[in-house]
Each structure stands twice: as structure tokens, then as C-alpha cells.
XYZ file of C-alpha atoms in Angstrom:
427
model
C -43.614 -38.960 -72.684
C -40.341 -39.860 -73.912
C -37.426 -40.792 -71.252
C -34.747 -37.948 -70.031
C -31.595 -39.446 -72.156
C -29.866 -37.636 -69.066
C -31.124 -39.012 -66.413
C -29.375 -42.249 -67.228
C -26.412 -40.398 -67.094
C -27.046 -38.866 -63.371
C -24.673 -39.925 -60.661
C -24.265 -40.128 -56.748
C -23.920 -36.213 -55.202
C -20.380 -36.932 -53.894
C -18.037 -33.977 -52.391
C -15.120 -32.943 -54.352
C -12.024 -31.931 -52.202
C -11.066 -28.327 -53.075
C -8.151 -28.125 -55.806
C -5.445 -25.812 -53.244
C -4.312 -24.069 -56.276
C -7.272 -23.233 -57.285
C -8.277 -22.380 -53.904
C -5.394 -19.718 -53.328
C -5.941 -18.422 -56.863
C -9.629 -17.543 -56.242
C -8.198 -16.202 -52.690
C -5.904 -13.621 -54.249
C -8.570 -12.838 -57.299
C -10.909 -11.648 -54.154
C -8.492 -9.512 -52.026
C -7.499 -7.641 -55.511
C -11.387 -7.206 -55.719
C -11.712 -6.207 -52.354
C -8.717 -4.086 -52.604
C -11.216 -1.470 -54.627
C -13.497 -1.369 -52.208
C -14.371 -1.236 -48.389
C -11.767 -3.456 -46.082
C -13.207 -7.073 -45.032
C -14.906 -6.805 -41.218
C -15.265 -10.422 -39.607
C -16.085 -11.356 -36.253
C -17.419 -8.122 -35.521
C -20.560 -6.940 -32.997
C -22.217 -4.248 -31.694
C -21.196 -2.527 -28.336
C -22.430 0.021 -26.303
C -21.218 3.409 -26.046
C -19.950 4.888 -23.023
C -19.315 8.700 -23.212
C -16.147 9.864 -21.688
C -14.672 5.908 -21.185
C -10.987 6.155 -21.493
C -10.140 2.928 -23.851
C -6.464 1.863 -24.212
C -5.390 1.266 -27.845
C -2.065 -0.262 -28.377
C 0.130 -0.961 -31.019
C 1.593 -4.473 -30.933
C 4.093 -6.341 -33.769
C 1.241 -9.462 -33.985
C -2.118 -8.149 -33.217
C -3.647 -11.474 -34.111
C -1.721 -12.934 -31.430
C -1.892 -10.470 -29.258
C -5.710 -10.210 -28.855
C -5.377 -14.351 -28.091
C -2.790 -14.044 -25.552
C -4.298 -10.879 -23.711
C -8.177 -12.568 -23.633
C -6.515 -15.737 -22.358
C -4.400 -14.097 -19.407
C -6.853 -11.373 -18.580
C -10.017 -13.490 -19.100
C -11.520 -11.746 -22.171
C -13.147 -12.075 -25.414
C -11.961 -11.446 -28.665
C -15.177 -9.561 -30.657
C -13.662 -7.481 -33.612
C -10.575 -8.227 -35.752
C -10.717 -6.038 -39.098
C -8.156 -7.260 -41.412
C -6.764 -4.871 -43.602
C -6.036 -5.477 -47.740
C -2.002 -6.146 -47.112
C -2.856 -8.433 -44.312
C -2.184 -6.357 -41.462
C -4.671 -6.174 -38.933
C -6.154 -2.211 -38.542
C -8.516 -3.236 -35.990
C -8.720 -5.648 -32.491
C -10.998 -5.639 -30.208
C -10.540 -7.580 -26.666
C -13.442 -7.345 -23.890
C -12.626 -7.691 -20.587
C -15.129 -8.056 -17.458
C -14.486 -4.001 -16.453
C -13.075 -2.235 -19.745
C -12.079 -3.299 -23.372
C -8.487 -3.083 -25.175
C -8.155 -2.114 -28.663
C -5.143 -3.673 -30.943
C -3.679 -2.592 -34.429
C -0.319 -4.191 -36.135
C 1.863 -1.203 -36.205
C 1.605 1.399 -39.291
C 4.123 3.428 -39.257
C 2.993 5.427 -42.441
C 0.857 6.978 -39.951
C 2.734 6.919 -36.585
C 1.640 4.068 -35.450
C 4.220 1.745 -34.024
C 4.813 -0.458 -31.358
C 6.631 0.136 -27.933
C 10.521 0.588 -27.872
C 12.356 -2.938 -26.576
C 13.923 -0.309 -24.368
C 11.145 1.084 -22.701
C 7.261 2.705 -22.718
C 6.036 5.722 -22.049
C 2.879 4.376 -20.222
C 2.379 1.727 -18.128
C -1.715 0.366 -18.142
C -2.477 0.019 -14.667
C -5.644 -2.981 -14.112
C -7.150 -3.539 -11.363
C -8.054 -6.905 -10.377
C -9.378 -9.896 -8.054
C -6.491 -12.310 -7.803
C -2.761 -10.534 -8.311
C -0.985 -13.572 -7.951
C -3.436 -15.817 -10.232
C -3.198 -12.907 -12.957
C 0.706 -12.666 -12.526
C 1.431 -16.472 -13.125
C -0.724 -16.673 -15.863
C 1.331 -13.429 -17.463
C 4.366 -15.146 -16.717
C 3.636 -18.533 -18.073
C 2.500 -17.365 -21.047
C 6.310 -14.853 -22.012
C 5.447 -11.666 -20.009
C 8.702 -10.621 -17.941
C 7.766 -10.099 -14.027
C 9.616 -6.229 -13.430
C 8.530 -5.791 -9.888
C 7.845 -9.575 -7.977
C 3.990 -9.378 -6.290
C 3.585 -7.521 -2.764
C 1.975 -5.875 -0.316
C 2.224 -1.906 0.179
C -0.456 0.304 1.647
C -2.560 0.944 -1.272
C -2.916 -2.516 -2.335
C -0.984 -5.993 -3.286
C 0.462 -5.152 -7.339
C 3.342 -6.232 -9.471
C 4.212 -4.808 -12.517
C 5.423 -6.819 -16.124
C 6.189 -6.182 -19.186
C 4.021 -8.497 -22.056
C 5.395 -10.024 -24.547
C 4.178 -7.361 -27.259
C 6.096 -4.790 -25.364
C 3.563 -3.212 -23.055
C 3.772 -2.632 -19.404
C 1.381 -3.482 -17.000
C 0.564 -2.757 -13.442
C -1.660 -5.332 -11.920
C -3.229 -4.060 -8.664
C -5.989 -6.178 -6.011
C -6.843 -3.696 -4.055
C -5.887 -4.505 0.479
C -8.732 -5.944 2.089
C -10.828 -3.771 4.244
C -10.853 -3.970 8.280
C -11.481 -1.776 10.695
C -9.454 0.299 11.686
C -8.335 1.805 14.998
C -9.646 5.494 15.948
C -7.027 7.794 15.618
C -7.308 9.735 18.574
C -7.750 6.716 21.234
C -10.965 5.939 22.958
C -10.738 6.949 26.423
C -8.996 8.968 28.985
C -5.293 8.398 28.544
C -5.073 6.672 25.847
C -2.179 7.930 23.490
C -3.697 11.045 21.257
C -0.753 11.771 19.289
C 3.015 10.767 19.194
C 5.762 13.123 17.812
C 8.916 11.617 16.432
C 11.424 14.460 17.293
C 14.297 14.028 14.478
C 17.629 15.894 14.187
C 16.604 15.814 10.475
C 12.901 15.650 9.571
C 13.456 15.280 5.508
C 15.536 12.412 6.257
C 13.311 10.419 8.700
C 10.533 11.016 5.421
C 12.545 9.541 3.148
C 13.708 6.770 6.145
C 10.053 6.001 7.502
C 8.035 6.125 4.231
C 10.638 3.614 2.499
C 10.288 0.918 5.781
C 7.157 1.726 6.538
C 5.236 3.005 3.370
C 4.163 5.964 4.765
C 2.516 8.500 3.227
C 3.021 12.259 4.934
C 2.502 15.605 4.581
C 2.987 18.902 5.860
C 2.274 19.150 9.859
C 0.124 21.741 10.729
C 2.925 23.624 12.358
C 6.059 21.942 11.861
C 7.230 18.811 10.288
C 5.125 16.077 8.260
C 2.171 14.482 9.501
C 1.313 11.114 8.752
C -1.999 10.221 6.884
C -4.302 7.973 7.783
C -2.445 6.047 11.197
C -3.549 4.933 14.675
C -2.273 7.166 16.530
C -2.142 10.495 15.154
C 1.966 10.161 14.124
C 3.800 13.431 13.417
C 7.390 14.174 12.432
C 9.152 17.388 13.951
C 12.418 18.618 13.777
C 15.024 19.057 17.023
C 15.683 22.461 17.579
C 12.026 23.595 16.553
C 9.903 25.804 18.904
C 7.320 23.241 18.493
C 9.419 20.623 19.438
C 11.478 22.468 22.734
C 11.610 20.140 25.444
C 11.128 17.413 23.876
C 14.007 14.335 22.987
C 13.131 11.839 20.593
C 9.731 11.481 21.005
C 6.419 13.407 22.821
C 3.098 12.132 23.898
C -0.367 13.199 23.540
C -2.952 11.688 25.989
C -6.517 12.199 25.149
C -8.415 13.345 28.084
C -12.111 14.372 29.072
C -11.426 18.082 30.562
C -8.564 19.663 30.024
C -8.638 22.016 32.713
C -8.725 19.105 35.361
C -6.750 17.050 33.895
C -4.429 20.298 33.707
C -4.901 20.735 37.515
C -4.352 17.552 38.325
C -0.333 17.523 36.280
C 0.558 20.631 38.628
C -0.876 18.708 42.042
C 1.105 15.707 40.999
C 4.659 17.544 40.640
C 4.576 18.232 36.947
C 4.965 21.584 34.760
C 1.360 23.015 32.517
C 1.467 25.524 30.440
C -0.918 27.518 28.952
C -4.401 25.666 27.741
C -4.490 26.910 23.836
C -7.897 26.031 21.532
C -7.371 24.720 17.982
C -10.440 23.781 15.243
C -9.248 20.129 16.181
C -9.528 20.069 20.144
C -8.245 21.423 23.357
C -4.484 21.748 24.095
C -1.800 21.609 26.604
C 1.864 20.588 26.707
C 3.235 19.351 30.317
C 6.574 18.243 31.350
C 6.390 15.044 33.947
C 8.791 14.067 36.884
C 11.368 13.016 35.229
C 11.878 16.063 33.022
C 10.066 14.960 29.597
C 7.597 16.529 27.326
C 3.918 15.023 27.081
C 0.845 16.614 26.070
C -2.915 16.479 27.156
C -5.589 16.519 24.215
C -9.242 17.245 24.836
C -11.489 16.126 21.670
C -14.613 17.197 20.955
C -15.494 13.646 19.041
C -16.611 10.513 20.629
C -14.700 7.268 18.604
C -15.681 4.129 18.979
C -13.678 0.733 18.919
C -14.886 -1.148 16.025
C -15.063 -5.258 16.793
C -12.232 -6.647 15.180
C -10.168 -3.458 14.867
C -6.383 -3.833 15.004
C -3.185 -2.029 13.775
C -1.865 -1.973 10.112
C 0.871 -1.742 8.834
C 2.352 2.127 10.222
C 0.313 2.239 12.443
C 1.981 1.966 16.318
C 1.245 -1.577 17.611
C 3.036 -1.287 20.890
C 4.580 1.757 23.052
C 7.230 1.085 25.979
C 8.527 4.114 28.146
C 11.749 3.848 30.044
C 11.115 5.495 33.378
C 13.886 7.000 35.796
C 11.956 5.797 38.716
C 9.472 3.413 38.020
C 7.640 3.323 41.291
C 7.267 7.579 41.399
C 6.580 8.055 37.497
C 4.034 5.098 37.327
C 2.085 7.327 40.569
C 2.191 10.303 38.455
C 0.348 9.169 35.840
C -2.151 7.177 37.693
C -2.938 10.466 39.487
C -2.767 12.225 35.993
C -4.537 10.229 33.709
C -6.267 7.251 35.847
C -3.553 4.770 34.437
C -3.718 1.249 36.851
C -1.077 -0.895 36.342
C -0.508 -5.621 35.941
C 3.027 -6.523 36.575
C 4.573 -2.716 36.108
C 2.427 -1.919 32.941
C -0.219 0.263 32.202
C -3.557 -1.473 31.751
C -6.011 -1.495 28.796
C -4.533 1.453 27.069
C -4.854 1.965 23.614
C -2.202 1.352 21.825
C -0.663 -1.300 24.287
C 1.903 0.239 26.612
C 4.834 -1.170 28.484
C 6.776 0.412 31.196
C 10.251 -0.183 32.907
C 13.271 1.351 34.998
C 16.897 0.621 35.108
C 16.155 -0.105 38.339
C 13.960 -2.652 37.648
C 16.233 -4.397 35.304
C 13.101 -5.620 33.508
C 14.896 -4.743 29.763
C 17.534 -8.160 30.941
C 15.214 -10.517 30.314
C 14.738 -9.527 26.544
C 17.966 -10.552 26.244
C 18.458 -7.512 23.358
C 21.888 -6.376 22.209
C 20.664 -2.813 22.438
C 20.049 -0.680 25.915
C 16.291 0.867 26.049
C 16.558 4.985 26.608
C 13.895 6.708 28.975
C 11.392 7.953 27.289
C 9.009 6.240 24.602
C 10.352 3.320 22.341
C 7.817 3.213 19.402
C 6.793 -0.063 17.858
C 5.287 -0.171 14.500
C 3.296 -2.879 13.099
C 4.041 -4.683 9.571
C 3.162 -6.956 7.485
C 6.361 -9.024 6.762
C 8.927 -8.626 9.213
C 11.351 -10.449 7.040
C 10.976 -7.818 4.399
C 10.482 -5.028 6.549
C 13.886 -6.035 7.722
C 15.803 -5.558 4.592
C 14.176 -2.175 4.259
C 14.982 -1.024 7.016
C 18.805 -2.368 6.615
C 18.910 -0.949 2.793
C 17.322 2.731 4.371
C 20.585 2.453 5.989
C 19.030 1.640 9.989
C 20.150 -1.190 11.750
C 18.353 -4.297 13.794
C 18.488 -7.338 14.828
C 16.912 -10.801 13.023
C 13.295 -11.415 14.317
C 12.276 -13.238 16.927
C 9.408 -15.493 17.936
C 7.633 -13.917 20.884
C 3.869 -15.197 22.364
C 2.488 -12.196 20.661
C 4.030 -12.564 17.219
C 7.595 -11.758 15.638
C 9.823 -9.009 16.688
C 13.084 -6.977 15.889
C 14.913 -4.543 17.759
C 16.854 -1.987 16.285
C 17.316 1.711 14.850
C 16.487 4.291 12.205
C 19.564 5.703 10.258
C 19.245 8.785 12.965
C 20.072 6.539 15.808
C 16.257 6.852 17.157
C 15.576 3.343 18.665
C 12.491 1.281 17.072
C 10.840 -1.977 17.378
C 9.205 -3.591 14.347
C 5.988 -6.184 15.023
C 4.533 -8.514 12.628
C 1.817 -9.594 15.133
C -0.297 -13.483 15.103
C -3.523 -13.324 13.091
């Protein structure tokens, strides 16, 4: 067989670098193609899907970009980017561990734009493991922090604003502990506490800003409070519901009424009738020194969970002023059973305190402010420091905290004139 003449002419396989013109020419000979036909579809998968799943789809001025910088802050996965012919992209996908986002570059042709620089409509509310983590990594990658990271009762959340326009809430949600039974545990514990307010509105708007409070309508009169340790009610002066009673009233939880009833009138104190409601037995008393209280029989049996302790709301501490602290402490030890440690009632729930002018006990606080007879509430937050400057701004007044063995402490008023004490108590 004669030789190949071309295989003397073979050579080494060696690559060619691409000719860029050439390369961009062949580029825009394709998209004209493509241009006929169906859109391109790269990095696309299969997913699941979940009837009735509520997906947000937003409109964003770089959707490229956008799908990198949301998977990188909210610790996603880019799965589907459609391009379409003119370059824009029609279709983003981003998967996140609990829901996906979808992304389009805006197309106004069809009403699809991107936010306003001047505000949204909707704010995406996620929910989340680490706030603060989540937050910095917003913020050090362009979003704009609108409301700084804290604590409120439903959970520790900021809100921003992204860099495409959108705004987000990020929420963690509080961590779970157990709480304090509502109605005490025992025989005299405190049952229920009235605030009695000139204005009831205004303490709402008052406690619910310091406090984050959420109320509503009292059964009777007023607001009730949801969800605090005690019972916590707010009723107007003047009311029917509230005759008798200045500033504040007491319920004590007792184990029969009727003896406990026949035991106020043997002491020196005023019962009227016992009245039956779907959520116990009833009673309201007026003690020695002329002030409204209230004796609660309950049907339930709570129990003290290990660990429990006051949130914030809730009351962490309750002092009475006393006209005569050695005849009014008597009374209610023959009342309720209460025994007494340096003037104070013992192992009630919440923590009480008790004093008389006479006494002079209030001296060695060394407070700018003079305790009334009757009940001084004290409520328990979370940060005193900020607590303080909502209470100022709600238009109260206090004094700055102060260390004391059992945590920090201020003194002060509501914007009523009803005295308070705030507690951010030691882990």
C-alpha cells in the first residue's frame, strides 16, 4: 500500500486561543437565533411543589446581583436564573433553609417595577436563628439598619431596608421559660392587681409604650392585660367597679371564700357580698386602714414551674405603705395566714414589702420621692437603661438606676402621677 502523502503533513493537536471578535460575533449570531425561539434557561432544577406556599417575588434594578447578595446574607442558594433575549433577567430563583425568593429585573411594559427610593408597600418579615448575626451581615454588605436590633415581647427583630429597595423585618423569636402562674399558688398570694387611673386610655397608651404591653377590654371595666403574672387590670377612677379604691386594689387568692370572708369581718374589716363568676369565687373587702382589697377563690390548682421567674410586665416586686404597721401587718396574718422577716411578708408570690411612716423604713432608700400607703407596683424589664428613656419620652418621670443586691432599680412615676418602680433583676 502506498504511503498517506498527508500524514507527513500531520502536526501536534495544539489549542488555539479563541479569536474575541469572532467570539462576540458568533455570540450575537446565537441570541438573534434564539431570539425566534424559546428564551435560554441555565442553572435551572427541579423543586417541589407546595400547594398554598405563599412565595415572595420581587422586583429589583440588578436581579443578577441581587440573587448573590440575598443567598450570601440570608444563607441561600441560587438555583434558577432565566435570562431573557434583551439581557434582562425574567426569572431568579434564591432557596433559603425555610422558604424561597423569586427575582425579576423590572419590566415595566408589564407593571413590573422595582420599589420606590421613597418607600414600599410591604415589608417581608423572616424569621430567623441569630438577629444580630443576620443584621451585620445586611449591614456590611449596603442594607440601611431602619429600626437598631431589640428586645420586645414577641421576640428580638430589627427592620432594614436592602440595597435593591426592599424592606425587611428580621425576627428570632424570645426564648422560652417558664412562666409564673397567673393567679398565685397559695393562700394569699396576690390574685389580681388593679391599676385605678384617672384616665384609663392614657395609662394604655403610657404602660404598653414602657412596658410593651399588650391589653384588651376588661371584663367589666377598663383593659386587661394579656398574658402577665399577676392577673394586671386597668380601671378607671370614678367607675363603679373601681369605688373605693385609690390607685391600686388587690386580689388575694384564697382556699374558701366564705372563711376567709369570715375571718376579714372578725379581724375589723368590711365584706361584701360573695358573687360567683365562670372564673372563680368573689369578694371585695375594705381593710383597717380604709383601702380596697379583694379575696379570689379559684377553682384551678397552678403549680410553680422550677426555674419560673417574672418577664418583662409582669410585677416583680409589690410594697404597701401601711398607716400602722404593727395593726395592719395583724390583720392580714389573721386574714390570709401572712408571717412576717424583718416587717415583710414571707414567701408570697410576687415578693412583697411592707412599711409605715412610723417606721421610717422608706429613709434608708435614700429616694427623692415619698412612698404613698397603699401598693407601689414594681414591674420587671429587660433593660432598665432603655426602659428608662421610655418611660421619660411617655412623658413619666424617674430617677437613674441603681445597683441594689437584687439587681438594678429606678424610682419614679407614670405621666398620671401613679408612683412605680422599674426592676431589671440579676440572672
Amino acid at each position: 500500500m502506498s504511503p498517506d502523502p498527508f500524514e507527513a503533513l500531520r502536526g501536534a493537536d495544539t489549542a488555539v486561543p479563541a479569536d474575541p471578535a469572532f467570539a462576540a460575533d458568533l455570540r450575537d449570531r446565537l441570541s438573534r437565533a434564539l431570539a425566534r425561539g424559546a428564551p435560554p434557561v441555565i442553572n435551572t432544577v427541579a423543586r417541589p411543589v407546595t400547594v398554598g406556599a405563599l412565595t415572595p417575588y420581587l422586583a429589583v434594578a440588578d436581579a443578577r446581583a441581587a440573587s448573590a447578595w440575598y443567598a450570601e446574607v440570608l444563607g441561600g442558594t441560587v438555583t434558577d436564573l432565566i435570562e431573557m433575549p434583551d439581557g434582562r433577567v425574567g426569572h431568579a430563583e434564591v432557596h433559603l433553609p425555610s422558604l424561597r425568593i423569586y427575582l425579576s429585573d423590572p419590566h415595566p411594559e408589564i407593571g413590573v417595577v422595582a420599589p420606590d427610593p421613597d418607600g414600599v408597600p410591604v415589608t417581608l418579615h423572616l424569621d430567623v436563628d441569630d438577629v444580630d448575626a443576620v443584621v451585620a451581615r445586611m449591614s456590611n454588605r449596603g442594607a440601611t439598619v431602619e429600626r437598631a436590633t431589640a428586645d420586645s415581647p414577641y421576640g428580638r427583630n430589627a427592620t432594614l431596608r436592602d440595597p435593591y429597595g426592599h424592606r425587611w423585618m428580621v425576627m428570632a423569636p424570645m426564648p422560652s421559660r417558664p412562666r409564673l402562674p397567673s393567679n398565685g399558688v397559695k393562700e394569699g398570694d396576690v390574685s389580681w392587681i388593679a391599676l385605678v387611673v384617672p384616665d384609663a386610655e392614657r395609662a394604655r397608651r403610657f404602660y404598653t409604650s414602657v412596658l410593651g404591653w399588650e391589653v384588651k377590654p376588661g371584663r367589666h371595666v377598663g383593659y386587661q392585660v394579656v398574658g402577665t403574672s399577676p392577673l394586671l387590670f386597668l380601671w378607671p377612677a370614678g367607675d363603679a367597679r373601681a369605688a373605693g379604691a385609690t390607685e391600686t386594689a388587690v386580689g388575694y387568692r384564697v382556699d374558701d371564700i366564705e372563711a376567709a370572708v369570715a375571718r376579714v369581718r372578725a379581724a375589723g374589716g368590711t365584706a361584701g357580698p360573695i358573687e360567683h363568676e365562670d372564673y372563680g369565687a368573689l369578694c371585695d373587702c375594705i381593710d383597717l386602714q380604709g383601702r380596697r382589697f379583694g379575696l379570689h377563690q379559684l377553682d384551678d390548682s397552678p403549680i410553680l414551674e422550677p426555674g419560673a421567674r417574672a418577664r418583662q410586665g409582669d410585677l416583680s416586686y409589690l410594697t404597701f405603705g401601711v398607716e400602722d404597721g404593727e395593726r395592719d401587718r395583724a390583720f392580714y396574718a389573721d386574714v390570709l395566714g401572712w408571717t412576717y422577716a424583718d416587717g415583710n411578708p414571707v414567701g408570697l408570690l410576687p415578693e412583697t414589702g411592707m412599711w409605715s411612716p412610723g417606721e421610717r423604713k422608706v429613709l434608708a432608700r435614700q429616694d427623692e420621692w415619698t412612698l404613698s400607703l397603699g401598693a407601689v407596683l414594681c414591674y420587671q424589664v429587660d433593660d432598665i437603661a432603655a426602659a428608662v428613656e421610655r418611660l421619660r419620652g411617655a412623658g413619666g418621670e424617674c430617677d437613674d438606676p441603681r445597683q441594689r443586691p437584687y439587681g438594678l432599680e429606678v424610682h419614679g412615676r407614670d405621666d398620671q402621677g401613679i408612683e412605680l418602680y422599674l426592676h431589671q433583676l440579676a440572672p
